[in-house]
Coordinates of N, CA and C in Angstrom, one line a residue:
X1 N -11.1 11.4 0.9 CA -11.9 10.4 0.3 C -13.3 10.7 0.1
X2 N -13.8 10.5 -1.1 CA -15.3 10.9 -1.4 C -16.1 9.9 -0.9
X3 N -17.4 10.4 -0.5 CA -18.5 9.5 0.0 C -19.6 9.6 -1.1
X4 N -20.5 8.5 -1.0 CA -21.6 8.4 -2.0 C -22.7 9.2 -1.4
X5 N -23.3 10.1 -2.1 CA -24.5 10.9 -1.8 C -25.5 10.8 -2.9
X6 N -25.7 9.5 -3.4 CA -26.5 9.3 -4.6 C -27.9 9.9 -4.5
X7 N -28.5 9.8 -3.4 CA -29.8 10.2 -3.2 C -30.1 11.7 -2.7
X8 N -29.0 12.4 -2.8 CA -29.0 13.9 -2.5 C -28.4 14.7 -3.7
X9 N -29.0 15.9 -3.7 CA -28.5 16.9 -4.6 C -28.2 18.2 -3.7
X10 N -27.3 19.1 -4.3 CA -27.2 20.4 -3.6 C -27.8 21.5 -4.5
X11 N -28.0 22.6 -3.9 CA -28.7 23.8 -4.5 C -27.8 24.9 -4.9
X12 N -27.8 25.1 -6.3 CA -26.8 26.1 -6.7 C -27.6 27.3 -7.4
X13 N -27.3 28.5 -6.8 CA -28.0 29.6 -7.2 C -27.2 30.6 -8.2
X14 N -25.9 30.4 -8.1 CA -24.9 31.2 -9.0 C -23.9 30.3 -9.6
X15 N -23.5 30.6 -10.9 CA -22.6 29.8 -11.6 C -21.1 29.9 -11.2
X16 N -20.9 29.4 -9.9 CA -19.5 29.4 -9.3 C -18.9 28.0 -9.5
X17 N -18.0 28.0 -10.5 CA -17.4 26.7 -10.8 C -16.7 26.0 -9.7
X18 N -15.9 26.7 -8.9 CA -15.2 26.1 -7.7 C -16.1 25.4 -6.7
X19 N -17.3 26.1 -6.5 CA -18.3 25.5 -5.7 C -18.8 24.2 -6.1
X20 N -19.0 24.0 -7.4 CA -19.4 22.8 -8.1 C -18.3 21.7 -7.9
X21 N -17.1 22.0 -8.0 CA -15.9 21.1 -7.9 C -15.9 20.7 -6.4
X22 N -16.0 21.6 -5.5 CA -15.9 21.2 -4.1 C -16.9 20.3 -3.7
X23 N -18.2 20.6 -4.2 CA -19.4 19.7 -3.9 C -19.1 18.3 -4.4
X24 N -18.6 18.2 -5.6 CA -18.3 17.0 -6.3 C -17.3 16.3 -5.5
X25 N -16.2 16.9 -5.1 CA -15.1 16.3 -4.3 C -15.6 15.8 -3.0
X26 N -16.7 16.5 -2.5 CA -17.3 16.0 -1.2 C -18.1 14.8 -1.3
X27 N -18.5 14.4 -2.6 CA -19.3 13.3 -2.8 C -20.6 13.4 -3.5
X28 N -21.0 14.8 -3.7 CA -22.3 15.0 -4.3 C -22.3 14.6 -5.8
X29 N -23.3 14.0 -6.3 CA -23.4 13.5 -7.7 C -24.6 14.2 -8.5
X30 N -25.3 15.1 -7.8 CA -26.4 15.9 -8.5 C -26.5 17.2 -7.9
X31 N -26.9 18.1 -8.9 CA -27.1 19.6 -8.6 C -28.3 20.1 -9.1
X32 N -29.1 20.9 -8.3 CA -30.2 21.6 -8.7 C -29.7 23.1 -9.1
X33 N -30.0 23.5 -10.4 CA -29.6 24.8 -10.7 C -30.9 25.7 -10.6
X34 N -30.9 26.7 -9.7 CA -32.0 27.5 -9.5 C -32.0 28.6 -10.4
X35 N -32.4 28.4 -11.6 CA -32.4 29.4 -12.7 C -33.4 30.5 -12.5
X36 N -34.5 30.0 -11.8 CA -35.6 31.0 -11.6 C -35.2 32.1 -10.7
X37 N -34.5 31.7 -9.6 CA -34.2 32.8 -8.6 C -32.7 33.1 -8.6
X38 N -32.0 32.5 -9.4 CA -30.5 32.7 -9.5 C -30.0 33.7 -10.5
X39 N -28.7 33.6 -10.7 CA -28.1 34.6 -11.7 C -27.6 33.9 -12.9
X40 N -28.3 32.9 -13.4 CA -27.7 32.1 -14.6 C -28.3 32.8 -15.9
X41 N -27.4 33.1 -16.8 CA -27.9 33.5 -18.1 C -27.7 32.4 -19.1
X42 N -28.0 32.5 -20.3 CA -27.9 31.4 -21.3 C -26.4 30.9 -21.5
X43 N -25.5 32.0 -21.5 CA -24.0 31.6 -21.5 C -23.6 30.7 -20.4
X44 N -24.1 31.2 -19.2 CA -23.8 30.4 -18.0 C -24.2 28.9 -18.2
X45 N -25.4 28.8 -18.5 CA -26.1 27.4 -18.6 C -25.3 26.5 -19.8
X46 N -25.0 27.2 -20.8 CA -24.2 26.5 -21.8 C -22.9 26.0 -21.4
X47 N -22.3 26.6 -20.3 CA -21.1 26.2 -19.7 C -21.3 25.3 -18.4
X48 N -22.2 25.6 -17.6 CA -22.4 25.0 -16.4 C -22.9 23.6 -16.5
X49 N -23.8 23.5 -17.4 CA -24.5 22.1 -17.5 C -23.5 21.1 -18.0
X50 N -22.7 21.4 -19.2 CA -21.8 20.3 -19.6 C -20.6 20.1 -18.6
X51 N -20.3 21.2 -17.9 CA -19.2 21.0 -16.9 C -19.6 20.1 -15.8
X52 N -20.9 20.2 -15.3 CA -21.4 19.4 -14.3 C -21.5 18.0 -14.8
X53 N -21.9 17.7 -16.0 CA -22.1 16.4 -16.5 C -20.6 15.8 -16.8
X54 N -19.6 16.6 -17.2 CA -18.3 16.1 -17.4 C -17.7 15.6 -16.1
X55 N -18.2 16.1 -14.9 CA -17.7 15.7 -13.6 C -18.5 14.5 -13.2
X56 N -19.4 14.0 -14.0 CA -20.2 12.9 -13.6 C -21.5 13.2 -12.8
X57 N -21.8 14.5 -12.9 CA -22.9 15.0 -12.0 C -24.3 15.0 -12.8
X58 N -25.4 14.7 -12.2 CA -26.7 14.9 -12.8 C -27.1 16.4 -12.6
X59 N -27.7 16.9 -13.6 CA -28.1 18.3 -13.6 C -29.6 18.4 -13.7
X60 N -30.1 19.0 -12.6 CA -31.7 19.2 -12.5 C -31.8 20.7 -12.5
X61 N -32.4 21.1 -13.7 CA -32.5 22.6 -14.0 C -34.0 23.1 -13.5
X62 N -34.0 23.9 -12.5 CA -35.3 24.6 -12.1 C -35.4 25.8 -13.0
X63 N -36.2 25.8 -14.0 CA -36.3 26.8 -15.1 C -37.0 28.1 -14.7
X64 N -36.9 29.1 -15.6 CA -37.5 30.4 -15.2 C -38.9 30.4 -14.9
X65 N -39.6 29.6 -15.6 CA -41.1 29.5 -15.3 C -41.7 28.5 -16.2
X66 N -43.0 28.3 -16.1 CA -43.7 27.4 -16.9 C -43.9 27.8 -18.3
X67 N -42.8 27.9 -19.1 CA -42.8 28.4 -20.4 C -42.0 27.5 -21.3
X68 N -42.4 27.4 -22.6 CA -41.7 26.5 -23.5 C -40.3 26.8 -23.7
X69 N -40.0 28.1 -23.9 CA -38.6 28.5 -24.2 C -37.6 28.1 -23.2
X70 N -37.7 28.5 -22.0 CA -36.7 28.1 -21.0 C -36.6 26.6 -20.8
X71 N -37.7 26.0 -20.9 CA -37.7 24.5 -20.7 C -36.9 23.9 -21.8
X72 N -37.1 24.3 -23.0 CA -36.4 23.6 -24.1 C -34.9 24.1 -24.2
X73 N -34.6 25.3 -23.7 CA -33.2 25.7 -23.7 C -32.4 24.9 -22.7
X74 N -32.9 24.7 -21.6 CA -32.2 23.8 -20.6 C -32.0 22.3 -21.0
X75 N -33.0 21.8 -21.7 CA -32.9 20.5 -22.3 C -31.9 20.5 -23.4
X76 N -31.8 21.4 -24.3 CA -30.9 21.6 -25.4 C -29.5 21.7 -24.9
X77 N -29.3 22.2 -23.7 CA -27.9 22.4 -23.2 C -27.5 21.1 -22.4
X78 N -28.4 20.2 -22.3 CA -28.1 18.8 -21.8 C -28.6 18.5 -20.3
X79 N -29.4 19.3 -19.8 CA -30.0 19.0 -18.4 C -30.5 17.6 -18.4
X80 N -30.4 17.0 -17.2 CA -31.0 15.7 -17.1 C -32.5 15.7 -16.6
X81 N -32.9 16.7 -16.0 CA -34.2 16.8 -15.5 C -34.6 18.3 -15.4
X82 N -35.9 18.5 -15.8 CA -36.4 19.9 -15.7 C -37.4 20.0 -14.6
X83 N -37.2 21.0 -13.8 CA -38.1 21.3 -12.6 C -38.8 22.6 -13.1
X84 N -40.1 22.5 -13.1 CA -41.0 23.6 -13.6 C -41.8 24.2 -12.5
X85 N -41.4 25.4 -12.1 CA -42.2 26.1 -11.1 C -43.5 26.7 -11.6
X86 N -44.4 27.1 -10.6 CA -45.6 27.8 -10.9 C -46.5 27.0 -11.7
X87 N -46.6 25.8 -11.5 CA -47.6 24.9 -12.1 C -49.0 25.2 -11.5
X88 N -50.1 25.2 -12.3 CA -51.4 25.5 -11.8 C -52.2 24.1 -11.7
X89 N -53.3 24.2 -12.4 CA -54.2 22.9 -12.3 C -53.8 21.9 -13.4
X90 N -54.5 20.9 -13.5 CA -54.2 19.7 -14.3 C -54.0 20.2 -15.8
X91 N -55.0 21.0 -16.3 CA -54.9 21.4 -17.6 C -53.6 22.2 -17.9
X92 N -53.2 23.1 -17.0 CA -52.0 23.8 -17.1 C -50.8 22.9 -17.1
X93 N -50.7 22.0 -16.2 CA -49.7 21.0 -16.1 C -49.5 20.3 -17.4
X94 N -50.7 19.8 -18.0 CA -50.6 19.0 -19.2 C -50.0 19.8 -20.3
X95 N -50.4 21.1 -20.5 CA -49.9 21.9 -21.5 C -48.4 22.3 -21.3
X96 N -48.0 22.6 -20.1 CA -46.7 23.0 -19.9 C -45.7 21.8 -20.0
X97 N -46.0 20.7 -19.4 CA -45.1 19.6 -19.3 C -44.9 19.0 -20.8
X98 N -45.8 19.2 -21.6 CA -45.7 18.8 -23.1 C -44.4 19.2 -23.7
X99 N -43.9 20.4 -23.3 CA -42.7 21.0 -23.9 C -41.4 20.2 -23.6
X100 N -41.5 19.3 -22.6 CA -40.4 18.5 -22.2 C -40.2 17.3 -22.9
X101 N -41.1 16.9 -23.8 CA -41.0 15.6 -24.5 C -41.3 15.8 -26.0
X102 N -40.5 15.1 -26.8 CA -40.6 15.0 -28.2 C -41.9 14.3 -28.6
X103 N -42.5 14.6 -29.8 CA -43.6 13.9 -30.3 C -43.3 12.4 -30.4
X104 N -44.2 11.5 -30.2 CA -45.7 11.9 -30.2 C -46.2 12.0 -28.7
X105 N -45.2 11.9 -27.8 CA -45.5 12.1 -26.3 C -45.8 13.6 -26.0
X106 N -44.9 14.4 -26.6 CA -45.1 15.9 -26.3 C -44.9 16.7 -27.5
X107 N -44.5 17.9 -27.3 CA -44.4 18.9 -28.4 C -43.0 19.6 -28.4
X108 N -42.1 19.0 -27.8 CA -40.7 19.6 -27.7 C -40.2 19.8 -29.1
X109 N -39.6 20.9 -29.3 CA -39.1 21.3 -30.6 C -37.6 20.7 -30.8
X110 N -37.3 20.2 -31.9 CA -36.0 19.7 -32.3 C -35.0 20.8 -32.6
X111 N -33.9 20.7 -31.9 CA -32.8 21.8 -32.1 C -31.5 21.3 -32.6
X112 N -31.2 20.1 -32.4 CA -29.9 19.4 -32.8 C -28.8 19.9 -31.7
X113 N -27.6 20.0 -32.2 CA -26.6 20.6 -31.1 C -26.1 19.5 -30.2
X114 N -25.9 19.9 -29.0 CA -25.2 19.1 -28.0 C -25.8 17.8 -27.8
X115 N -27.1 17.8 -27.6 CA -27.8 16.4 -27.4 C -27.7 15.3 -28.5
X116 N -27.3 15.8 -29.7 CA -27.1 14.9 -30.7 C -25.7 14.8 -31.2
X117 N -24.8 15.4 -30.3 CA -23.3 15.4 -30.7 C -23.0 16.3 -31.9
X118 N -23.8 17.2 -32.1 CA -23.6 18.2 -33.1 C -23.6 17.5 -34.5
X119 N -24.4 16.4 -34.5 CA -24.6 15.8 -35.9 C -26.0 15.5 -36.0
X120 N -26.3 14.6 -37.1 CA -27.7 14.2 -37.3 C -28.2 13.4 -36.2
X121 N -29.5 13.5 -36.0 CA -30.2 12.7 -35.0 C -30.4 11.2 -35.5
X122 N -30.1 10.2 -34.6 CA -30.4 8.8 -35.0 C -31.8 8.5 -35.1
X123 N -32.2 7.4 -35.5 CA -33.5 7.0 -35.7 C -34.3 6.9 -34.4
X124 N -33.7 6.6 -33.3 CA -34.4 6.6 -32.1 C -34.1 7.6 -31.1
X125 N -33.7 8.8 -31.6 CA -33.2 10.0 -30.8 C -34.3 10.5 -30.0
X126 N -35.4 10.7 -30.5 CA -36.6 11.3 -29.8 C -37.0 10.4 -28.7
X127 N -37.2 9.2 -28.9 CA -37.6 8.2 -27.9 C -36.5 8.1 -26.7
X128 N -35.2 8.1 -27.2 CA -34.2 8.0 -26.2 C -34.1 9.2 -25.4
X129 N -34.2 10.4 -26.0 CA -34.1 11.6 -25.2 C -35.3 11.7 -24.2
X130 N -36.5 11.3 -24.7 CA -37.7 11.3 -23.8 C -37.5 10.5 -22.6
X131 N -36.8 9.3 -22.8 CA -36.4 8.4 -21.7 C -35.3 8.9 -20.8
X132 N -34.4 9.6 -21.4 CA -33.2 10.1 -20.6 C -33.5 11.2 -19.7
X133 N -34.3 12.2 -20.2 CA -34.7 13.3 -19.4 C -35.9 13.1 -18.6
X134 N -35.9 13.9 -17.5 CA -37.1 13.8 -16.6 C -37.8 15.1 -16.5
X135 N -39.1 15.1 -16.3 CA -39.9 16.3 -16.1 C -40.5 16.2 -14.7
X136 N -40.1 17.2 -13.9 CA -40.6 17.2 -12.5 C -41.4 18.5 -12.3
X137 N -42.6 18.6 -12.4 CA -43.5 19.8 -12.2 C -43.4 20.1 -10.7
X138 N -43.3 21.4 -10.2 CA -43.4 21.6 -8.9 C -44.8 21.7 -8.4
X139 N -45.0 21.1 -7.4 CA -46.3 21.2 -6.6 C -46.1 22.2 -5.6
X140 N -46.4 23.5 -5.8 CA -46.2 24.6 -4.9 C -47.4 25.6 -4.8
X141 N -48.4 25.3 -5.5 CA -49.6 26.1 -5.5 C -50.8 25.2 -5.0
X142 N -51.8 25.9 -4.5 CA -53.0 25.1 -4.1 C -53.7 24.5 -5.2
X143 N -53.7 25.1 -6.4 CA -54.2 24.5 -7.6 C -53.6 23.2 -8.0
X144 N -52.2 23.3 -8.0 CA -51.5 22.0 -8.4 C -51.7 20.9 -7.3
X145 N -51.8 21.3 -6.0 CA -52.0 20.3 -5.0 C -53.3 19.6 -5.1
X146 N -54.3 20.5 -5.6 CA -55.7 19.9 -5.6 C -55.9 18.9 -6.7
X147 N -54.9 19.0 -7.7 CA -55.0 18.2 -9.0 C -53.7 17.2 -8.9
X148 N -53.0 17.1 -7.8 CA -51.7 16.4 -7.8 C -51.7 15.0 -8.2
X149 N -52.8 14.3 -7.9 CA -52.9 12.9 -8.2 C -53.0 12.7 -9.8
X150 N -53.8 13.6 -10.4 CA -53.9 13.6 -11.8 C -52.7 14.0 -12.5
X151 N -52.0 15.0 -12.0 CA -50.9 15.5 -12.5 C -49.8 14.4 -12.5
X152 N -49.7 13.7 -11.5 CA -48.7 12.7 -11.3 C -48.8 11.6 -12.3
X153 N -50.1 11.4 -12.9 CA -50.5 10.4 -13.8 C -50.1 10.8 -15.3
X154 N -49.8 12.0 -15.5 CA -49.7 12.5 -16.9 C -48.4 11.7 -17.5
X155 N -48.5 11.4 -18.8 CA -47.4 10.7 -19.4 C -46.2 11.6 -19.6
X156 N -46.3 12.9 -19.6 CA -45.2 13.8 -19.8 C -44.6 14.2 -18.4
X157 N -45.1 13.5 -17.3 CA -44.5 13.8 -15.9 C -43.8 12.6 -15.5
X158 N -42.5 12.7 -15.2 CA -41.7 11.6 -14.6 C -41.6 11.6 -13.2
X159 N -42.1 12.5 -12.4 CA -42.0 12.7 -11.0 C -42.6 14.0 -10.6
X160 N -42.6 14.1 -9.2 CA -43.0 15.4 -8.6 C -42.1 16.1 -7.8
X161 N -41.9 17.4 -7.8 CA -41.0 18.2 -7.1 C -41.8 19.0 -6.0
X162 N -41.7 18.7 -4.9 CA -42.5 19.4 -3.8 C -41.8 20.8 -3.5
X163 N -42.6 21.8 -3.5 CA -42.2 23.2 -3.1 C -42.9 23.6 -1.9
X164 N -42.5 23.1 -0.8 CA -43.2 23.3 0.4 C -43.3 24.8 1.0
X165 N -42.4 25.6 0.7 CA -42.5 27.0 1.1 C -43.5 27.7 0.5
X166 N -43.5 27.8 -0.9 CA -44.7 28.4 -1.5 C -46.0 27.8 -1.3
X167 N -45.9 26.5 -1.2 CA -47.2 25.8 -1.0 C -47.8 26.2 0.4
X168 N -47.0 26.3 1.4 CA -47.4 26.9 2.7 C -47.9 28.3 2.7
X169 N -47.2 29.1 2.0 CA -47.6 30.5 2.0 C -48.8 30.7 1.2
X170 N -49.0 29.9 0.1 CA -50.3 30.0 -0.7 C -51.5 29.6 0.1
X171 N -51.3 28.9 1.3 CA -52.4 28.5 2.1 C -52.7 29.6 3.2
X172 N -51.9 30.7 3.1 CA -52.1 31.9 4.0 C -51.2 32.0 5.1
X173 N -50.2 31.2 5.1 CA -49.1 31.4 6.2 C -48.2 32.5 5.8
X174 N -47.7 33.2 6.7 CA -46.7 34.2 6.5 C -45.3 33.7 6.1
X175 N -45.0 32.4 6.6 CA -43.8 31.7 6.2 C -44.0 30.3 6.5
X176 N -43.1 29.6 5.8 CA -43.2 28.1 6.0 C -42.5 27.6 7.3
X177 N -43.2 26.8 8.1 CA -42.6 26.4 9.4 C -42.6 24.9 9.5
X178 N -43.1 24.2 8.4 CA -43.1 22.7 8.5 C -44.0 22.3 9.6
X179 N -45.2 22.9 9.6 CA -46.2 22.6 10.7 C -47.0 21.3 10.2
X180 N -47.9 21.0 11.0 CA -48.7 19.8 10.7 C -49.5 19.9 9.3
X181 N -50.0 21.1 9.0 CA -50.7 21.2 7.7 C -49.7 21.1 6.6
X182 N -48.5 21.6 6.8 CA -47.5 21.5 5.8 C -47.2 20.0 5.5
X183 N -47.0 19.3 6.7 CA -46.7 17.9 6.5 C -47.8 17.1 5.8
X184 N -49.1 17.4 6.0 CA -50.1 16.8 5.3 C -50.0 17.0 3.8
X185 N -49.7 18.3 3.4 CA -49.6 18.5 2.0 C -48.5 17.8 1.4
X186 N -47.3 17.8 2.1 CA -46.1 17.1 1.5 C -46.5 15.6 1.5
X187 N -47.1 15.0 2.4 CA -47.5 13.6 2.4 C -48.4 13.3 1.2
X188 N -49.3 14.2 0.9 CA -50.2 14.0 -0.2 C -49.4 14.0 -1.5
X189 N -48.4 14.9 -1.7 CA -47.5 14.8 -2.9 C -46.8 13.5 -2.9
X190 N -46.3 13.0 -1.9 CA -45.6 11.7 -1.8 C -46.5 10.6 -2.1
X191 N -47.7 10.6 -1.7 CA -48.7 9.6 -1.9 C -49.1 9.5 -3.5
X192 N -49.2 10.7 -4.0 CA -49.5 10.8 -5.4 C -48.5 10.3 -6.3
X193 N -47.2 10.6 -6.0 CA -46.1 10.0 -6.7 C -46.1 8.5 -6.6
X194 N -46.3 8.0 -5.3 CA -46.2 6.5 -5.2 C -47.3 5.9 -5.9
X195 N -48.5 6.5 -6.0 CA -49.7 5.8 -6.6 C -49.4 5.8 -8.2
X196 N -48.6 6.8 -8.6 CA -48.3 6.8 -10.1 C -47.1 6.0 -10.4
X197 N -46.4 5.4 -9.5 CA -45.2 4.6 -9.6 C -44.0 5.6 -10.0
X198 N -44.0 6.8 -9.5 CA -43.0 7.7 -10.0 C -42.3 8.3 -8.7
X199 N -41.1 8.8 -8.9 CA -40.3 9.4 -7.8 C -40.8 10.8 -7.3
X200 N -40.5 11.2 -6.2 CA -40.8 12.6 -5.7 C -39.5 13.1 -5.2
X201 N -39.4 14.4 -5.2 CA -38.2 15.1 -4.8 C -38.6 16.3 -3.9
X202 N -37.7 16.6 -2.9 CA -38.0 17.6 -2.0 C -36.8 18.4 -1.5
X203 N -36.8 19.8 -1.5 CA -35.7 20.5 -0.8 C -35.9 20.3 0.7
X204 N -35.0 19.9 1.4 CA -35.0 19.8 2.8 C -33.8 20.4 3.5
X205 N -34.1 21.5 4.2 CA -33.0 22.2 4.8 C -32.8 21.8 6.2
X206 N -33.6 21.1 6.9 CA -33.5 20.7 8.3 C -33.6 19.2 8.4
X207 N -33.0 18.7 9.5 CA -33.1 17.3 9.9 C -34.5 16.7 10.0
X208 N -35.4 17.5 10.6 CA -36.8 16.9 10.7 C -37.4 16.7 9.3
X209 N -37.2 17.7 8.4 CA -37.7 17.6 7.1 C -37.1 16.3 6.3
X210 N -35.9 16.2 6.5 CA -35.2 15.1 5.8 C -35.8 13.7 6.4
X211 N -36.0 13.6 7.7 CA -36.5 12.4 8.3 C -37.9 12.1 7.8
X212 N -38.7 13.2 7.7 CA -40.1 13.1 7.2 C -40.1 12.7 5.8
X213 N -39.3 13.2 5.0 CA -39.2 13.0 3.5 C -38.7 11.5 3.3
X214 N -37.7 11.1 4.1 CA -37.3 9.7 4.0 C -38.4 8.6 4.3
X215 N -39.2 9.0 5.4 CA -40.3 8.1 5.9 C -41.3 8.0 4.8
X216 N -41.4 9.0 4.0 CA -42.5 9.0 3.0 C -41.8 8.6 1.6
X217 N -40.7 8.0 1.6 CA -40.2 7.4 0.3 C -39.7 8.4 -0.7
X218 N -39.1 9.5 -0.2 CA -38.5 10.4 -1.1 C -37.4 9.8 -2.0
X219 N -37.2 10.2 -3.2 CA -36.2 9.7 -4.1 C -34.9 10.4 -4.1
X220 N -35.1 11.8 -4.1 CA -33.9 12.7 -4.1 C -34.3 13.8 -3.1
X221 N -33.3 14.1 -2.2 CA -33.4 15.1 -1.2 C -32.5 16.2 -1.6
X222 N -32.9 17.5 -1.8 CA -32.1 18.6 -2.1 C -31.7 19.2 -0.8
X223 N -30.4 19.4 -0.6 CA -29.8 19.9 0.7 C -28.7 20.9 0.3
X224 N -28.3 21.7 1.3 CA -27.1 22.6 1.1 C -27.3 23.8 0.1
X225 N -28.2 24.7 0.4 CA -28.3 25.9 -0.5 C -27.0 26.6 -0.5
X226 N -26.5 26.9 -1.6 CA -25.2 27.5 -1.8 C -24.9 28.7 -1.0
X227 N -25.6 29.7 -1.0 CA -25.3 30.9 -0.2 C -25.5 30.8 1.3
X228 N -26.5 29.9 1.7 CA -26.6 29.6 3.1 C -25.3 28.9 3.6
X229 N -24.7 28.0 2.9 CA -23.5 27.4 3.3 C -22.4 28.4 3.3
X230 N -22.2 29.2 2.3 CA -21.1 30.2 2.4 C -21.3 31.1 3.6
X231 N -22.5 31.6 3.9 CA -22.8 32.4 5.1 C -22.5 31.6 6.3
X232 N -22.9 30.5 6.4 CA -22.6 29.6 7.7 C -21.1 29.5 7.8
X233 N -20.3 29.3 6.7 CA -18.9 29.2 6.8 C -18.2 30.4 7.4
X234 N -18.6 31.6 6.9 CA -18.1 32.9 7.4 C -18.5 33.1 8.9
X235 N -19.8 32.8 9.2 CA -20.2 32.9 10.5 C -19.5 32.0 11.5
X236 N -19.1 30.8 11.1 CA -18.4 29.9 11.8 C -17.0 30.4 12.1
X237 N -16.4 30.9 11.0 CA -15.0 31.5 11.2 C -14.9 32.7 12.2
X238 N -16.1 33.6 12.1 CA -16.1 34.7 13.0 C -16.3 34.2 14.4
X239 N -17.1 33.1 14.6 CA -17.4 32.5 16.1 C -15.9 31.9 16.6
X240 N -15.3 31.3 15.6 CA -14.0 30.8 16.0 C -13.0 31.8 16.5
X241 N -13.1 32.9 15.7 CA -12.1 34.0 16.1 C -12.5 34.7 17.5
X242 N -13.8 34.7 17.7 CA -14.3 35.2 19.0 C -13.9 34.3 20.2
X243 N -13.9 33.0 19.9 CA -13.6 32.0 20.8 C -12.1 32.1 21.2
X244 N -11.3 32.5 20.2 CA -9.9 32.6 20.5 C -9.6 34.0 21.2
X245 N -10.6 34.8 21.4 CA -10.4 36.1 22.0 C -9.8 37.2 21.1
X246 N -9.9 37.0 19.8 CA -9.3 37.9 18.8 C -10.2 39.1 18.4
X247 N -11.5 38.9 18.6 CA -12.3 39.9 18.3 C -13.5 40.0 19.4

């Protein structure tokens, strides 16, 4: 029996179709594609995105970088939300996020294809697509955090995606530990989103992170990194064999 996990997404780093099906059968209805650090090429995206959507799953694409081309490619393939890494200050955010929206809101280029059913665009297509798709810039640099309140107010921004690991390391920490300073940074992102009347999203790999995010009104929590889960499954199997005295 499937369960509802409407406020959760899982993290996919490689285009492994059975993993997507297993996650959907377990109850997940949204997936983050880590295109930036994963193994997705354009052919993969052209297959994975419609596959996920055919299963009734929302697709949140974390693109290669703050560049027009990968942003528009993911949108043309049918992604529901674009997560943009490496956002700098307000001026940078304004320029980059414009690529996610059609004029007059932004500067997204028209391509046709999947998003118009391989036919001509209707009279309201641009406005409809602007409303259907979401732009979530990642707040993972000290520059973006410094301008987070203004970034959240941009008309081309539909929400904020917290990047706590890089944000912490950019502050001079050797690694992210979810310390008090990290919590203050995350809380500031949450407050900026709330003030703008927009959602915020956070990858949370631990129970304390998930509890903190929930207390601060998180809209979507990303859990279950693909390769971590596979590694944990194999480790559990080996532990079980050891408990049976077989190894």
